[in-house]
Amino acid sequence: MDDVQNQQDKRGIKVQQTGVKNVCLPFLIEDGGKVQQVQALIKFTVSLSQNLRGTHMSRLLEILTDWTIKPLSMSAVMSILTEAIDKLNTDATKIKIAFKYFVEREAPVSKKKSLLDLDCFFEAEIINEQKKFILGVSVPLTTLCPCSKEISNFGAHNQRSVCSIKIQFADTKSTISINELAKIIEMQASSQMYGLLKREDEKFVTEAAYKNPKFVEDILRDVVLAVRKIDNVKYFSVECENFESIHNHNAFAFHEEFN
Amino acid sequence: MDDVQNQQDKRGIKVQQTGVKNVCLPFLIEDGGKVQQVQALIKFTVSLSQNLRGTHMSRLLEILTDWTIKPLSMSAVMSILTEAIDKLNTDATKIKIAFKYFVEREAPVSKKKSLLDLDCFFEAEIINEQKKFILGVSVPLTTLCPCSKEISNFGAHNQRSVCSIKIQFADTKSTISINELAKIIEMQASSQMYGLLKREDEKFVTEAAYKNPKFVEDILRDVVLAVRKIDNVKYFSVECENFESIHNHNAFAFHEEFN
Amino acid sequence: MDDVQNQQDKRGIKVQQTGVKNVCLPFLIEDGGKVQQVQALIKFTVSLSQNLRGTHMSRLLEILTDWTIKPLSMSAVMSILTEAIDKLNTDATKIKIAFKYFVEREAPVSKKKSLLDLDCFFEAEIINEQKKFILGVSVPLTTLCPCSKEISNFGAHNQRSVCSIKIQFADTKSTISINELAKIIEMQASSQMYGLLKREDEKFVTEAAYKNPKFVEDILRDVVLAVRKIDNVKYFSVECENFESIHNHNAFAFHEEFN
Amino acid sequence: MDDVQNQQDKRGIKVQQTGVKNVCLPFLIEDGGKVQQVQALIKFTVSLSQNLRGTHMSRLLEILTDWTIKPLSMSAVMSILTEAIDKLNTDATKIKIAFKYFVEREAPVSKKKSLLDLDCFFEAEIINEQKKFILGVSVPLTTLCPCSKEISNFGAHNQRSVCSIKIQFADTKSTISINELAKIIEMQASSQMYGLLKREDEKFVTEAAYKNPKFVEDILRDVVLAVRKIDNVKYFSVECENFESIHNHNAFAFHEEFN
């Protein structure tokens, strides 16, 4: 059976990335000393030599399928990439694994426990032996508008917001768990968010937010200050988006730093 | 060239709906005495006799393409359906045309004008000569929680909400414009929503919402009472969804009435 | 602390559904003798007496949170609903739990195993002691166009399709597993779909699809015939959607039957 | 009324981007000598001095609202940005305007005309007087797999694909119309795509695709070669995604070049 992918290509173009996207698989994320099964959405690509017509995409699926039963820590993501380099005979490979990760939160007064779902991703690449890993975590928050509070005789508009951080460390030994990073972000909100609140908790979060008004820029800056305190960070970006309660569009802020 | 769709089918099943979905076309909506160009997403189906293997879907596209240059009022939707009955030799046809419709709103104090985008749809069917038309309109709103206001020493959580109404009239002469229906819904909110607000407007909407706290059930009931006052309504449903500022899930309520 | 939800309501409207939507939680689906952890998206509502102003939504979250650690079979869904009836003092409650469910498939020639993700849901209600349960399963398929094959000298357009079935049984003892139902649907396709195919498998599925051309109406009718053979079905609907390779819109067919 | 946004900020962080996102407005795109009304989704941000607490987001909405009634060519996007620099007293601003743009296509044999919807965007920035403009166009295509054709005795799997290009010119005088760029991409497909095809057209596109099999990498390379021929291009990227008819995931390729 002819291997059409292996045909010689004359166009002289090395393809920077080719592979599979929107692969949905169950993965076992190992983080902070625990293993959590997640529903992962994966994009996984390799570079393709200018001499070859196509890559062998089924090999990427074979690698991924093997990883559905092995715990996947942040450092293990590099093992997936080195497998791709070996099995696809390539010098560059990238992967993005996006998933919802559940963390437990305790309501502030009733102490009732519930789960909060965080949108996370692991993004990694090896290009000519240079390795890179980025952790992405998005955290839902409450924000309350300082302007609205200041100018109004009573009340202040507030809304659901989401703050997303991407973080890359300077060396492969430095790391932070998803839950730790989420907590750092939650502490910068007007109030943190909970799945389950009883009445006494609702009073608490309402008053907490009112006492702690923050613009989208305030959250952004406070998260920037907090992330700067994490050791050995090489790069990070923060974006914050408020689903404004008084508008049908969102307020948005973004900032990134390279160390 | 053989007409495979016209082959005899032996399975004995009359297909209730077959046609096209996710057709994206520019349409000219005529409503309230004005014509507005919209980006329409269309689902358009016919029934298929048990004797025939397939329908001729290209004819549905021909009909729709013709309508991209003619004003489409609510009553004209029936003309699309009668064309389908003629050209596809069928006894039943359905269409759903979904689009964003822009209405102008004036900020409450500064009187600055801006546009608000409403998700709307026209849904119509003819089944054995029985005609049915439903107008759907979704309106973004501000809601402020009565419980949070009552139990807290200051502040109250509030959020973006959306209230969606479907309405069917008892006869083809009765109707209501999208803008009129939207205004009826907006009046039931804690505060209505605007694209553009200056500081004096922000004070106004913040205080208005605080003075007018409403649960998702309150909005629902008040919209039900308001819709009951519209003449000649045969059926309506209302649903209201609050994108809670203190939770990562939504509060939701639904009600429908047949007259 | 005042219970605002418990205030008397004078509007005289019994709210048909009020509750929570877009709740995201990990659930343990028990089906076909196995337990699989899934990422569930939940809508959970109760009716509200005309005398009361609001429902106690936190109780719905308490019920759901408890179920994140208990296996949830189709029959256990009714237990969630009876808890809601007890704890929220209501006479009607509905739930929809949507999730991706993974099934293993073996490539037709190489016998390589991979996972296929199916969009599924459990939908249940109790209204005035009347119980209803619906299972929904969506299966990705390959379809190849009979008209294109017939009229062309070589080749035939084909595409990814999805066939979605909803099924309600006549009694609570009758049931079918997600995997069984998925297999019944897959057998009606031009070719079934796989996560991982080696070259010999690709030859197999290409030729299988070419030998087995089917319109969207063909798939629909063949699935209808297959579902009619399942015992004790009270209601079912089938919809099939083809993401046409020659158009930027989809072909679509729908059929439902009440026994 | 206190201007809270104008408060002094002590955190010492210049915010790189702050503004509005998901603003939905009707815009008048002027391109290729024609004006087409579109439904635009807009993200519009400015940088914020380290001395100030917040930006004045309503001014961004004022600017955008003014542009709903003026034709917006690619070059006019810079005028929006210079307005932002003036009115918000900033040294950096970015905008992304995403919209569906309709182009007319003629079926290959019947010559029937229909519309094809292209996802497009204008992305522009001014940072410290440095201007940048990127045009993005996504075109739906048919692709047919060379491997499947080669190894199978008959047939070949094919599917809907989308090819997306981003292009930046070296000077502000060089440009290309959306329709021209779309046609360049369409010519690299196994077959181009149409809204409306009669039977004779379906035979044509089926045979055309079968005679012209292309991997996702083939489309990518052929588009790269075609874009290299456009004059004065400073940067471009191409990505191609195939919604595989034999898998429930997509094949994907990406390439970018800086001149």
PDB file of N, CA and C in Angstrom, chain B residues 1 4-5 9 11 13-21 43 49 52-55 57 61 146 150-151 213 215-218 220-222 241 249-256, chain C residues 1 4-5 9 11 13-21 43 49 52-55 57 61 146 150-151 213 215-218 220-222 241 249-256:
ATOM      1  N   MET B   1     -29.248  12.632 -16.862  1.00  0.00           N
ATOM      2  CA  MET B   1     -28.668  12.451 -15.532  1.00  0.00           C
ATOM      3  C   MET B   1     -29.751  11.958 -14.563  1.00  0.00           C
ATOM      4  N   VAL B   4     -31.663  10.762  -8.495  1.00  0.00           N
ATOM      5  CA  VAL B   4     -31.640   9.760  -7.424  1.00  0.00           C
ATOM      6  C   VAL B   4     -32.650  10.104  -6.329  1.00  0.00           C
ATOM      7  N   GLN B   5     -32.813  11.405  -6.073  1.00  0.00           N
ATOM      8  CA  GLN B   5     -33.778  11.810  -5.052  1.00  0.00           C
ATOM      9  C   GLN B   5     -35.179  11.313  -5.402  1.00  0.00           C
ATOM     10  N   ASP B   9     -39.113   4.989  -2.748  1.00  0.00           N
ATOM     11  CA  ASP B   9     -38.626   4.501  -1.466  1.00  0.00           C
ATOM     12  C   ASP B   9     -39.598   3.451  -0.926  1.00  0.00           C
ATOM     13  N   ARG B  11     -39.371   2.017   2.219  1.00  0.00           N
ATOM     14  CA  ARG B  11     -39.336   1.832   3.664  1.00  0.00           C
ATOM     15  C   ARG B  11     -40.633   2.236   4.370  1.00  0.00           C
ATOM     16  N   ILE B  13     -41.770   5.174   5.240  1.00  0.00           N
ATOM     17  CA  ILE B  13     -41.688   6.216   6.268  1.00  0.00           C
ATOM     18  C   ILE B  13     -41.779   7.597   5.617  1.00  0.00           C
ATOM     19  N   LYS B  14     -42.824   8.329   5.954  1.00  0.00           N
ATOM     20  CA  LYS B  14     -42.901   9.722   5.529  1.00  0.00           C
ATOM     21  C   LYS B  14     -41.957  10.528   6.434  1.00  0.00           C
ATOM     22  N   VAL B  15     -40.983  11.199   5.858  1.00  0.00           N
ATOM     23  CA  VAL B  15     -40.037  11.987   6.663  1.00  0.00           C
ATOM     24  C   VAL B  15     -40.707  13.305   7.052  1.00  0.00           C
ATOM     25  N   GLN B  16     -40.757  13.592   8.354  1.00  0.00           N
ATOM     26  CA  GLN B  16     -41.494  14.773   8.815  1.00  0.00           C
ATOM     27  C   GLN B  16     -40.804  16.083   8.435  1.00  0.00           C
ATOM     28  N   GLN B  17     -39.480  16.080   8.509  1.00  0.00           N
ATOM     29  CA  GLN B  17     -38.750  17.295   8.131  1.00  0.00           C
ATOM     30  C   GLN B  17     -37.442  16.922   7.468  1.00  0.00           C
ATOM     31  N   THR B  18     -37.178  17.505   6.322  1.00  0.00           N
ATOM     32  CA  THR B  18     -35.862  17.372   5.702  1.00  0.00           C
ATOM     33  C   THR B  18     -35.554  18.663   4.954  1.00  0.00           C
ATOM     34  N   GLY B  19     -34.316  19.096   5.041  1.00  0.00           N
ATOM     35  CA  GLY B  19     -33.986  20.364   4.387  1.00  0.00           C
ATOM     36  C   GLY B  19     -32.607  20.843   4.755  1.00  0.00           C
ATOM     37  N   VAL B  20     -32.472  22.161   4.913  1.00  0.00           N
ATOM     38  CA  VAL B  20     -31.160  22.752   5.135  1.00  0.00           C
ATOM     39  C   VAL B  20     -31.120  23.485   6.470  1.00  0.00           C
ATOM     40  N   LYS B  21     -29.933  23.556   7.043  1.00  0.00           N
ATOM     41  CA  LYS B  21     -29.741  24.166   8.356  1.00  0.00           C
ATOM     42  C   LYS B  21     -28.440  24.955   8.335  1.00  0.00           C
ATOM     43  N   LYS B  43     -32.934  27.766   9.150  1.00  0.00           N
ATOM     44  CA  LYS B  43     -33.239  26.330   9.057  1.00  0.00           C
ATOM     45  C   LYS B  43     -34.547  26.240   8.281  1.00  0.00           C
ATOM     46  N   SER B  49     -42.634  12.759   1.118  1.00  0.00           N
ATOM     47  CA  SER B  49     -43.561  11.633   0.917  1.00  0.00           C
ATOM     48  C   SER B  49     -42.868  10.299   1.175  1.00  0.00           C
ATOM     49  N   LEU B  52     -40.841   8.736  -1.843  1.00  0.00           N
ATOM     50  CA  LEU B  52     -39.671   9.348  -2.478  1.00  0.00           C
ATOM     51  C   LEU B  52     -38.429   9.211  -1.601  1.00  0.00           C
ATOM     52  N   ARG B  53     -37.279   9.063  -2.249  1.00  0.00           N
ATOM     53  CA  ARG B  53     -36.059   8.801  -1.488  1.00  0.00           C
ATOM     54  C   ARG B  53     -35.455  10.052  -0.851  1.00  0.00           C
ATOM     55  N   GLY B  54     -35.475  11.182  -1.603  1.00  0.00           N
ATOM     56  CA  GLY B  54     -34.837  12.385  -1.053  1.00  0.00           C
ATOM     57  C   GLY B  54     -35.520  13.650  -1.539  1.00  0.00           C
ATOM     58  N   THR B  55     -35.313  14.753  -0.824  1.00  0.00           N
ATOM     59  CA  THR B  55     -35.900  16.015  -1.285  1.00  0.00           C
ATOM     60  C   THR B  55     -34.869  16.741  -2.150  1.00  0.00           C
ATOM     61  N   MET B  57     -32.874  19.677  -2.207  1.00  0.00           N
ATOM     62  CA  MET B  57     -32.480  20.742  -1.288  1.00  0.00           C
ATOM     63  C   MET B  57     -32.064  22.024  -2.007  1.00  0.00           C
ATOM     64  N   LEU B  61     -32.579  26.413  -1.340  1.00  0.00           N
ATOM     65  CA  LEU B  61     -31.581  27.492  -1.443  1.00  0.00           C
ATOM     66  C   LEU B  61     -31.980  28.521  -2.493  1.00  0.00           C
ATOM     67  N   PRO B 146     -33.317  40.867  45.303  1.00  0.00           N
ATOM     68  CA  PRO B 146     -34.037  41.387  46.476  1.00  0.00           C
ATOM     69  C   PRO B 146     -33.536  40.782  47.790  1.00  0.00           C
ATOM     70  N   GLU B 150     -31.940  42.888  50.896  1.00  0.00           N
ATOM     71  CA  GLU B 150     -32.627  42.853  52.183  1.00  0.00           C
ATOM     72  C   GLU B 150     -31.691  42.445  53.326  1.00  0.00           C
ATOM     73  N   ILE B 151     -30.867  41.441  53.085  1.00  0.00           N
ATOM     74  CA  ILE B 151     -30.075  40.877  54.186  1.00  0.00           C
ATOM     75  C   ILE B 151     -28.736  41.585  54.378  1.00  0.00           C
ATOM     76  N   PRO B 213     -35.421  46.006  43.123  1.00  0.00           N
ATOM     77  CA  PRO B 213     -34.833  44.663  43.123  1.00  0.00           C
ATOM     78  C   PRO B 213     -35.840  43.630  42.629  1.00  0.00           C
ATOM     79  N   PHE B 215     -36.181  39.263  41.689  1.00  0.00           N
ATOM     80  CA  PHE B 215     -35.720  37.898  41.437  1.00  0.00           C
ATOM     81  C   PHE B 215     -35.971  37.534  39.974  1.00  0.00           C
ATOM     82  N   VAL B 216     -35.337  36.444  39.532  1.00  0.00           N
ATOM     83  CA  VAL B 216     -35.616  35.936  38.188  1.00  0.00           C
ATOM     84  C   VAL B 216     -37.113  35.611  38.064  1.00  0.00           C
ATOM     85  N   GLU B 217     -37.717  35.161  39.174  1.00  0.00           N
ATOM     86  CA  GLU B 217     -39.157  34.857  39.138  1.00  0.00           C
ATOM     87  C   GLU B 217     -39.993  36.137  39.068  1.00  0.00           C
ATOM     88  N   ASP B 218     -39.494  37.229  39.653  1.00  0.00           N
ATOM     89  CA  ASP B 218     -40.226  38.501  39.587  1.00  0.00           C
ATOM     90  C   ASP B 218     -40.282  39.023  38.153  1.00  0.00           C
ATOM     91  N   LEU B 220     -39.966  37.301  35.477  1.00  0.00           N
ATOM     92  CA  LEU B 220     -40.807  36.383  34.718  1.00  0.00           C
ATOM     93  C   LEU B 220     -42.285  36.723  34.914  1.00  0.00           C
ATOM     94  N   ARG B 221     -42.697  36.844  36.169  1.00  0.00           N
ATOM     95  CA  ARG B 221     -44.120  37.111  36.434  1.00  0.00           C
ATOM     96  C   ARG B 221     -44.542  38.476  35.879  1.00  0.00           C
ATOM     97  N   ASP B 222     -43.683  39.478  36.027  1.00  0.00           N
ATOM     98  CA  ASP B 222     -44.062  40.801  35.535  1.00  0.00           C
ATOM     99  C   ASP B 222     -44.152  40.811  34.010  1.00  0.00           C
ATOM    100  N   GLU B 241     -33.059  34.465  32.285  1.00  0.00           N
ATOM    101  CA  GLU B 241     -31.827  33.828  32.769  1.00  0.00           C
ATOM    102  C   GLU B 241     -30.899  34.910  33.322  1.00  0.00           C
ATOM    103  N   HIS B 249     -22.832  29.846  37.803  1.00  0.00           N
ATOM    104  CA  HIS B 249     -23.950  29.260  37.061  1.00  0.00           C
ATOM    105  C   HIS B 249     -25.065  30.305  37.005  1.00  0.00           C
ATOM    106  N   ASN B 250     -26.132  29.983  36.305  1.00  0.00           N
ATOM    107  CA  ASN B 250     -27.183  30.966  36.072  1.00  0.00           C
ATOM    108  C   ASN B 250     -28.465  30.601  36.809  1.00  0.00           C
ATOM    109  N   ALA B 251     -29.221  31.634  37.191  1.00  0.00           N
ATOM    110  CA  ALA B 251     -30.576  31.417  37.675  1.00  0.00           C
ATOM    111  C   ALA B 251     -31.501  31.475  36.463  1.00  0.00           C
ATOM    112  N   PHE B 252     -32.562  30.676  36.487  1.00  0.00           N
ATOM    113  CA  PHE B 252     -33.371  30.498  35.285  1.00  0.00           C
ATOM    114  C   PHE B 252     -34.833  30.316  35.657  1.00  0.00           C
ATOM    115  N   ALA B 253     -35.745  30.900  34.883  1.00  0.00           N
ATOM    116  CA  ALA B 253     -37.177  30.654  35.083  1.00  0.00           C
ATOM    117  C   ALA B 253     -37.882  30.616  33.735  1.00  0.00           C
ATOM    118  N   PHE B 254     -38.952  29.823  33.680  1.00  0.00           N
ATOM    119  CA  PHE B 254     -39.693  29.625  32.429  1.00  0.00           C
ATOM    120  C   PHE B 254     -41.181  29.510  32.716  1.00  0.00           C
ATOM    121  N   HIS B 255     -41.985  30.043  31.806  1.00  0.00           N
ATOM    122  CA  HIS B 255     -43.450  29.948  31.929  1.00  0.00           C
ATOM    123  C   HIS B 255     -44.050  30.069  30.536  1.00  0.00           C
ATOM    124  N   GLU B 256     -45.134  29.317  30.286  1.00  0.00           N
ATOM    125  CA  GLU B 256     -45.823  29.452  28.994  1.00  0.00           C
ATOM    126  C   GLU B 256     -47.320  29.386  29.198  1.00  0.00           C
TER     127      GLU B 256
ATOM    128  N   MET C   1     -32.641  36.797  60.022  1.00  0.00           N
ATOM    129  CA  MET C   1     -32.446  37.254  58.642  1.00  0.00           C
ATOM    130  C   MET C   1     -33.705  36.956  57.826  1.00  0.00           C
ATOM    131  N   VAL C   4     -36.633  36.473  52.064  1.00  0.00           N
ATOM    132  CA  VAL C   4     -37.351  37.236  51.035  1.00  0.00           C
ATOM    133  C   VAL C   4     -38.054  36.296  50.060  1.00  0.00           C
ATOM    134  N   GLN C   5     -37.406  35.151  49.776  1.00  0.00           N
ATOM    135  CA  GLN C   5     -38.030  34.193  48.856  1.00  0.00           C
ATOM    136  C   GLN C   5     -39.384  33.719  49.386  1.00  0.00           C
ATOM    137  N   ASP C   9     -46.665  36.178  47.465  1.00  0.00           N
ATOM    138  CA  ASP C   9     -46.743  36.800  46.151  1.00  0.00           C
ATOM    139  C   ASP C   9     -48.209  36.984  45.774  1.00  0.00           C
ATOM    140  N   ARG C  11     -49.278  38.143  42.684  1.00  0.00           N
ATOM    141  CA  ARG C  11     -49.537  38.249  41.242  1.00  0.00           C
ATOM    142  C   ARG C  11     -50.374  37.099  40.690  1.00  0.00           C
ATOM    143  N   ILE C  13     -49.550  34.046  39.837  1.00  0.00           N
ATOM    144  CA  ILE C  13     -48.958  33.231  38.766  1.00  0.00           C
ATOM    145  C   ILE C  13     -48.110  32.118  39.376  1.00  0.00           C
ATOM    146  N   LYS C  14     -48.494  30.887  39.115  1.00  0.00           N
ATOM    147  CA  LYS C  14     -47.647  29.765  39.490  1.00  0.00           C
ATOM    148  C   LYS C  14     -46.526  29.672  38.461  1.00  0.00           C
ATOM    149  N   VAL C  15     -45.282  29.781  38.896  1.00  0.00           N
ATOM    150  CA  VAL C  15     -44.160  29.709  37.948  1.00  0.00           C
ATOM    151  C   VAL C  15     -43.909  28.244  37.589  1.00  0.00           C
ATOM    152  N   GLN C  16     -43.922  27.939  36.288  1.00  0.00           N
ATOM    153  CA  GLN C  16     -43.821  26.527  35.865  1.00  0.00           C
ATOM    154  C   GLN C  16     -42.434  25.931  36.111  1.00  0.00           C
ATOM    155  N   GLN C  17     -41.406  26.748  35.884  1.00  0.00           N
ATOM    156  CA  GLN C  17     -40.042  26.264  36.129  1.00  0.00           C
ATOM    157  C   GLN C  17     -39.177  27.394  36.642  1.00  0.00           C
ATOM    158  N   THR C  18     -38.482  27.145  37.729  1.00  0.00           N
ATOM    159  CA  THR C  18     -37.464  28.097  38.196  1.00  0.00           C
ATOM    160  C   THR C  18     -36.343  27.299  38.850  1.00  0.00           C
ATOM    161  N   GLY C  19     -35.117  27.714  38.606  1.00  0.00           N
ATOM    162  CA  GLY C  19     -34.005  26.949  39.152  1.00  0.00           C
ATOM    163  C   GLY C  19     -32.670  27.415  38.617  1.00  0.00           C
ATOM    164  N   VAL C  20     -31.782  26.464  38.385  1.00  0.00           N
ATOM    165  CA  VAL C  20     -30.418  26.801  37.987  1.00  0.00           C
ATOM    166  C   VAL C  20     -30.077  26.185  36.629  1.00  0.00           C
ATOM    167  N   LYS C  21     -29.187  26.852  35.925  1.00  0.00           N
ATOM    168  CA  LYS C  21     -28.814  26.434  34.571  1.00  0.00           C
ATOM    169  C   LYS C  21     -27.315  26.625  34.416  1.00  0.00           C
ATOM    170  N   LYS C  43     -29.156  21.606  34.000  1.00  0.00           N
ATOM    171  CA  LYS C  43     -30.269  22.539  34.194  1.00  0.00           C
ATOM    172  C   LYS C  43     -31.251  21.834  35.122  1.00  0.00           C
ATOM    173  N   SER C  49     -45.058  27.717  43.732  1.00  0.00           N
ATOM    174  CA  SER C  49     -46.446  28.042  44.081  1.00  0.00           C
ATOM    175  C   SER C  49     -46.757  29.502  43.804  1.00  0.00           C
ATOM    176  N   LEU C  52     -45.793  32.101  46.613  1.00  0.00           N
ATOM    177  CA  LEU C  52     -44.430  32.372  47.077  1.00  0.00           C
ATOM    178  C   LEU C  52     -43.650  33.212  46.070  1.00  0.00           C
ATOM    179  N   ARG C  53     -42.769  34.068  46.583  1.00  0.00           N
ATOM    180  CA  ARG C  53     -42.069  34.997  45.701  1.00  0.00           C
ATOM    181  C   ARG C  53     -40.905  34.357  44.946  1.00  0.00           C
ATOM    182  N   GLY C  54     -40.131  33.485  45.647  1.00  0.00           N
ATOM    183  CA  GLY C  54     -38.959  32.908  44.973  1.00  0.00           C
ATOM    184  C   GLY C  54     -38.652  31.521  45.489  1.00  0.00           C
ATOM    185  N   THR C  55     -37.896  30.753  44.726  1.00  0.00           N
ATOM    186  CA  THR C  55     -37.512  29.422  45.193  1.00  0.00           C
ATOM    187  C   THR C  55     -36.157  29.520  45.896  1.00  0.00           C
ATOM    188  N   MET C  57     -32.799  28.449  45.594  1.00  0.00           N
ATOM    189  CA  MET C  57     -31.940  27.811  44.592  1.00  0.00           C
ATOM    190  C   MET C  57     -30.744  27.092  45.206  1.00  0.00           C
ATOM    191  N   LEU C  61     -28.492  23.300  44.428  1.00  0.00           N
ATOM    192  CA  LEU C  61     -27.037  23.078  44.368  1.00  0.00           C
ATOM    193  C   LEU C  61     -26.594  22.064  45.412  1.00  0.00           C
ATOM    194  N   PRO C 146     -25.576   9.603  -2.333  1.00  0.00           N
ATOM    195  CA  PRO C 146     -25.960   8.707  -3.438  1.00  0.00           C
ATOM    196  C   PRO C 146     -26.097   9.432  -4.776  1.00  0.00           C
ATOM    197  N   GLU C 150     -23.913   8.631  -8.133  1.00  0.00           N
ATOM    198  CA  GLU C 150     -24.623   8.187  -9.326  1.00  0.00           C
ATOM    199  C   GLU C 150     -24.289   9.039 -10.557  1.00  0.00           C
ATOM    200  N   ILE C 151     -24.234  10.346 -10.354  1.00  0.00           N
ATOM    201  CA  ILE C 151     -24.095  11.235 -11.514  1.00  0.00           C
ATOM    202  C   ILE C 151     -22.636  11.496 -11.890  1.00  0.00           C
ATOM    203  N   PRO C 213     -23.798   4.348  -0.156  1.00  0.00           N
ATOM    204  CA  PRO C 213     -24.179   5.767  -0.176  1.00  0.00           C
ATOM    205  C   PRO C 213     -25.539   5.974   0.479  1.00  0.00           C
ATOM    206  N   PHE C 215     -28.383   9.250   1.641  1.00  0.00           N
ATOM    207  CA  PHE C 215     -28.828  10.614   1.895  1.00  0.00           C
ATOM    208  C   PHE C 215     -29.071  10.813   3.392  1.00  0.00           C
ATOM    209  N   VAL C 216     -29.205  12.067   3.797  1.00  0.00           N
ATOM    210  CA  VAL C 216     -29.583  12.360   5.182  1.00  0.00           C
ATOM    211  C   VAL C 216     -30.936  11.701   5.489  1.00  0.00           C
ATOM    212  N   GLU C 217     -31.813  11.624   4.484  1.00  0.00           N
ATOM    213  CA  GLU C 217     -33.121  10.976   4.686  1.00  0.00           C
ATOM    214  C   GLU C 217     -32.979   9.451   4.811  1.00  0.00           C
ATOM    215  N   ASP C 218     -31.971   8.898   4.123  1.00  0.00           N
ATOM    216  CA  ASP C 218     -31.746   7.442   4.227  1.00  0.00           C
ATOM    217  C   ASP C 218     -31.304   7.040   5.632  1.00  0.00           C
ATOM    218  N   LEU C 220     -31.813   8.710   8.323  1.00  0.00           N
ATOM    219  CA  LEU C 220     -32.944   8.949   9.210  1.00  0.00           C
ATOM    220  C   LEU C 220     -33.904   7.762   9.170  1.00  0.00           C
ATOM    221  N   ARG C 221     -34.302   7.348   7.968  1.00  0.00           N
ATOM    222  CA  ARG C 221     -35.278   6.248   7.852  1.00  0.00           C
ATOM    223  C   ARG C 221     -34.705   4.943   8.395  1.00  0.00           C
ATOM    224  N   ASP C 222     -33.420   4.681   8.111  1.00  0.00           N
ATOM    225  CA  ASP C 222     -32.842   3.428   8.600  1.00  0.00           C
ATOM    226  C   ASP C 222     -32.727   3.423  10.125  1.00  0.00           C
ATOM    227  N   GLU C 241     -27.812  15.347  10.803  1.00  0.00           N
ATOM    228  CA  GLU C 241     -27.299  16.581  10.207  1.00  0.00           C
ATOM    229  C   GLU C 241     -25.979  16.268   9.512  1.00  0.00           C
ATOM    230  N   HIS C 249     -23.359  25.043   4.305  1.00  0.00           N
ATOM    231  CA  HIS C 249     -24.499  24.842   5.198  1.00  0.00           C
ATOM    232  C   HIS C 249     -24.716  23.339   5.342  1.00  0.00           C
ATOM    233  N   ASN C 250     -25.665  22.951   6.179  1.00  0.00           N
ATOM    234  CA  ASN C 250     -25.846  21.546   6.502  1.00  0.00           C
ATOM    235  C   ASN C 250     -27.152  21.005   5.928  1.00  0.00           C
ATOM    236  N   ALA C 251     -27.142  19.728   5.597  1.00  0.00           N
ATOM    237  CA  ALA C 251     -28.397  19.037   5.280  1.00  0.00           C
ATOM    238  C   ALA C 251     -28.929  18.476   6.593  1.00  0.00           C
ATOM    239  N   PHE C 252     -30.258  18.445   6.717  1.00  0.00           N
ATOM    240  CA  PHE C 252     -30.856  18.131   8.020  1.00  0.00           C
ATOM    241  C   PHE C 252     -32.147  17.351   7.832  1.00  0.00           C
ATOM    242  N   ALA C 253     -32.402  16.370   8.665  1.00  0.00           N
ATOM    243  CA  ALA C 253     -33.691  15.671   8.644  1.00  0.00           C
ATOM    244  C   ALA C 253     -34.107  15.318  10.065  1.00  0.00           C
ATOM    245  N   PHE C 254     -35.419  15.281  10.280  1.00  0.00           N
ATOM    246  CA  PHE C 254     -35.975  15.030  11.620  1.00  0.00           C
ATOM    247  C   PHE C 254     -37.234  14.185  11.511  1.00  0.00           C
ATOM    248  N   HIS C 255     -37.428  13.314  12.488  1.00  0.00           N
ATOM    249  CA  HIS C 255     -38.633  12.489  12.533  1.00  0.00           C
ATOM    250  C   HIS C 255     -38.872  12.083  13.980  1.00  0.00           C
ATOM    251  N   GLU C 256     -40.165  12.010  14.380  1.00  0.00           N
ATOM    252  CA  GLU C 256     -40.454  11.537  15.740  1.00  0.00           C
ATOM    253  C   GLU C 256     -41.692  10.655  15.713  1.00  0.00           C
TER     254      GLU C 256
END
